[in-house]
XYZ file of C-alpha atoms in Angstrom:
236
model
C 0.000 0.000 0.000
C 1.160 3.514 -0.769
C 2.486 5.170 2.357
C 1.397 8.477 3.813
C 4.221 10.256 1.979
C 1.786 12.741 0.489
C 1.132 14.381 3.844
C 3.703 12.893 6.222
C 7.075 12.485 4.491
C 8.946 9.620 6.079
C 5.869 8.681 8.105
C 7.404 10.496 11.085
C 4.365 12.006 12.734
C 1.267 9.906 12.097
C 0.057 6.397 12.888
C -2.461 4.999 10.352
C -5.888 4.150 11.740
C -7.807 3.110 8.631
C -7.479 3.445 4.887
C -9.286 2.853 1.639
C -9.993 3.938 -1.904
C -12.468 6.128 -3.762
C -14.444 4.291 -6.398
C -17.777 3.604 -8.058
C -20.616 1.695 -6.463
C -23.223 0.492 -8.937
C -26.423 -1.532 -8.857
C -26.149 -4.615 -11.054
C -29.936 -4.665 -11.491
C -29.947 -1.104 -12.822
C -26.667 -1.105 -14.782
C -26.494 -3.671 -17.575
C -22.867 -3.203 -18.625
C -19.375 -3.771 -17.327
C -18.239 -0.940 -15.082
C -14.501 -0.290 -15.032
C -14.224 3.396 -15.936
C -15.204 6.816 -14.633
C -16.813 7.361 -18.045
C -20.053 5.747 -16.870
C -20.629 8.813 -14.693
C -20.916 10.881 -17.868
C -23.288 8.549 -19.729
C -26.668 10.086 -20.651
C -28.206 6.643 -20.200
C -28.019 7.067 -16.417
C -29.396 10.596 -16.183
C -30.852 11.302 -12.722
C -29.418 8.028 -11.441
C -25.897 9.274 -10.690
C -24.670 10.383 -7.256
C -21.532 12.504 -6.978
C -19.535 13.310 -3.856
C -20.102 16.849 -2.605
C -16.353 17.167 -2.028
C -13.983 19.300 -4.055
C -11.086 16.824 -4.066
C -13.243 13.762 -4.731
C -15.211 15.446 -7.515
C -12.021 16.644 -9.166
C -10.485 13.199 -8.651
C -13.220 11.852 -10.934
C -12.857 14.564 -13.555
C -9.062 14.800 -13.576
C -8.614 11.020 -13.683
C -11.112 10.821 -16.541
C -9.002 13.304 -18.482
C -5.738 11.527 -17.713
C -4.436 14.225 -15.386
C -2.936 13.960 -11.908
C -5.401 14.261 -9.038
C -2.832 16.619 -7.471
C -2.358 18.892 -10.458
C -1.856 22.608 -9.964
C -2.014 23.314 -13.687
C -4.862 25.786 -14.008
C -5.635 24.759 -17.587
C -6.101 21.150 -16.481
C -8.283 22.202 -13.552
C -10.362 24.387 -15.896
C -10.820 21.466 -18.291
C -11.926 19.261 -15.394
C -14.333 22.011 -14.304
C -15.884 22.129 -17.764
C -16.344 18.351 -17.631
C -18.068 18.536 -14.232
C -20.342 21.319 -15.451
C -21.244 19.272 -18.525
C -22.050 16.328 -16.241
C -24.375 18.274 -13.923
C -27.647 17.638 -15.837
C -27.056 13.900 -15.391
C -26.472 14.067 -11.632
C -29.333 13.268 -9.283
C -27.535 14.833 -6.307
C -24.204 15.909 -4.862
C -24.099 14.167 -1.499
C -21.746 12.548 1.009
C -23.178 10.046 3.488
C -26.469 9.921 1.580
C -24.825 7.908 -1.212
C -24.921 4.916 1.090
C -28.582 5.205 2.019
C -29.827 6.056 -1.452
C -28.074 3.145 -3.113
C -29.068 0.636 -0.465
C -32.682 1.647 -1.157
C -32.204 1.411 -4.970
C -32.819 5.147 -5.290
C -29.838 5.558 -7.633
C -27.920 3.327 -10.017
C -24.378 4.655 -9.632
C -22.510 6.581 -6.972
C -19.016 7.737 -6.070
C -18.203 6.218 -2.691
C -15.455 5.317 -0.230
C -14.498 1.661 -0.054
C -15.354 1.318 3.638
C -18.923 2.338 2.924
C -19.043 -0.155 0.065
C -18.542 -3.136 2.372
C -21.447 -2.079 4.575
C -23.626 -1.321 1.548
C -23.090 -4.757 0.043
C -24.156 -6.352 3.304
C -27.427 -4.410 3.108
C -27.984 -4.767 -0.646
C -26.273 -7.698 -2.429
C -27.041 -6.181 -5.846
C -24.350 -3.549 -5.289
C -20.810 -3.858 -6.657
C -17.729 -1.682 -6.129
C -14.907 -0.922 -8.544
C -11.820 1.289 -8.618
C -11.813 2.682 -12.183
C -9.022 1.800 -14.562
C -8.037 5.459 -15.051
C -6.927 5.673 -11.431
C -8.262 7.121 -8.200
C -7.418 8.157 -4.663
C -6.084 5.971 -1.865
C -6.571 7.705 1.451
C -5.263 7.162 4.961
C -6.785 8.353 8.228
C -4.152 8.635 10.915
C -3.622 9.533 14.539
C -1.261 12.357 15.494
C -0.323 14.040 18.757
C -0.484 17.861 18.565
C 2.657 19.759 19.457
C 0.826 21.561 22.276
C -0.570 18.337 23.771
C -0.699 18.551 27.578
C -0.888 14.788 28.160
C 1.571 13.223 25.749
C 1.882 9.969 27.679
C -1.898 9.570 27.720
C -2.096 10.224 23.987
C 0.620 7.673 23.318
C -1.180 5.124 25.486
C -4.394 5.728 23.540
C -2.674 5.188 20.184
C -0.926 2.074 21.495
C -4.314 0.781 22.662
C -5.854 1.337 19.228
C -2.940 -0.498 17.614
C -3.540 -3.661 19.626
C -4.667 -6.267 17.074
C -7.839 -7.232 18.901
C -8.857 -3.571 19.292
C -8.050 -2.772 15.662
C -10.176 -5.753 14.673
C -13.118 -4.490 16.739
C -12.872 -1.102 15.035
C -12.768 -2.732 11.602
C -15.794 -4.872 12.381
C -17.730 -1.781 13.476
C -16.768 0.841 10.899
C -15.924 -1.539 7.969
C -13.073 0.718 6.901
C -9.883 -1.195 6.099
C -7.402 -1.715 8.883
C -3.686 -1.188 8.132
C -2.910 -3.475 11.071
C -1.736 -6.757 9.553
C -2.091 -8.655 12.817
C -5.709 -7.477 13.085
C -6.410 -8.550 9.517
C -5.097 -12.025 10.307
C -7.657 -12.229 13.120
C -10.619 -11.700 10.774
C -12.534 -14.966 10.915
C -14.636 -14.420 7.786
C -12.315 -15.512 4.971
C -14.322 -13.631 2.361
C -13.882 -10.355 4.245
C -10.240 -11.077 5.126
C -9.483 -11.507 1.414
C -11.918 -8.863 0.165
C -10.638 -6.910 -2.817
C -12.697 -3.959 -1.605
C -11.202 -3.909 1.891
C -7.720 -5.036 0.925
C -7.087 -4.316 -2.779
C -3.988 -5.848 -4.309
C -1.097 -3.988 -5.899
C -2.656 -4.111 -9.367
C -5.346 -1.764 -8.040
C -3.231 0.316 -5.676
C -0.580 1.066 -8.266
C -3.075 3.262 -10.108
C -4.168 5.111 -6.964
C -2.512 8.155 -5.391
C -2.873 9.999 -2.103
C -4.115 13.570 -2.129
C -1.130 15.829 -1.645
C -1.493 18.991 0.394
C -1.810 21.669 -2.275
C -0.987 24.632 -0.088
C -3.126 27.713 0.531
C -2.820 28.907 -3.065
C -3.669 25.466 -4.416
C -6.730 25.161 -2.194
C -7.849 28.619 -3.291
C -7.442 27.656 -6.957
C -9.586 24.525 -6.607
C -12.188 26.344 -4.521
C -12.501 29.025 -7.202
C -13.339 26.500 -9.891
C -15.499 24.310 -7.607
C -17.603 27.416 -6.956
C -18.110 27.696 -10.713
C -19.348 24.104 -10.829
C -21.897 24.879 -8.131
C -22.995 28.103 -9.800
C -23.818 26.551 -13.174
């Protein structure tokens, strides 16, 4: 798995808690074709049945990857081209949502949605007609981590808490509850359900991860640039 180099060079300051990918969840009863590309999110055939993430980085991940650009680009021309693509897509989109993707798709209220892999595992348990895929053009692999602030007043307590969370049996309990992938190999080995332990959604192999990248910190100017164009998407 790609390390946290994008935001913690050398992995000096953070301890990973969970991780996953951004991909497409689709309903096999409502989608009658192979899904392996972001292009399906721009198909008129699924008008009003597409759910997009109401998140600037995730939305641009879709558009930039579709165009063959880096999800961390700071090239304004590339960002503008991705913006135009998102604006063109808007008439097809049922809604820009976050957590609601899960509920809507479980209830068959949409055919396709952009989702985080941890949600996908839960969704499949609730609706077996749902499938998850990381598109061939590439996507994001993300890592949630624990850090201790520099001004922490109880450093030993914070360290004890992180050590507690890293205990295999505790990491396993968290995985069972939140269904987001654990980076703790010992905890993974404790998963009794073989199908989950070897799940390509929870634990994708290198052939999938090699086309995924972490979101780099873009800096204040980079964030401002993306926000400017994301505002244009919302205004259209």
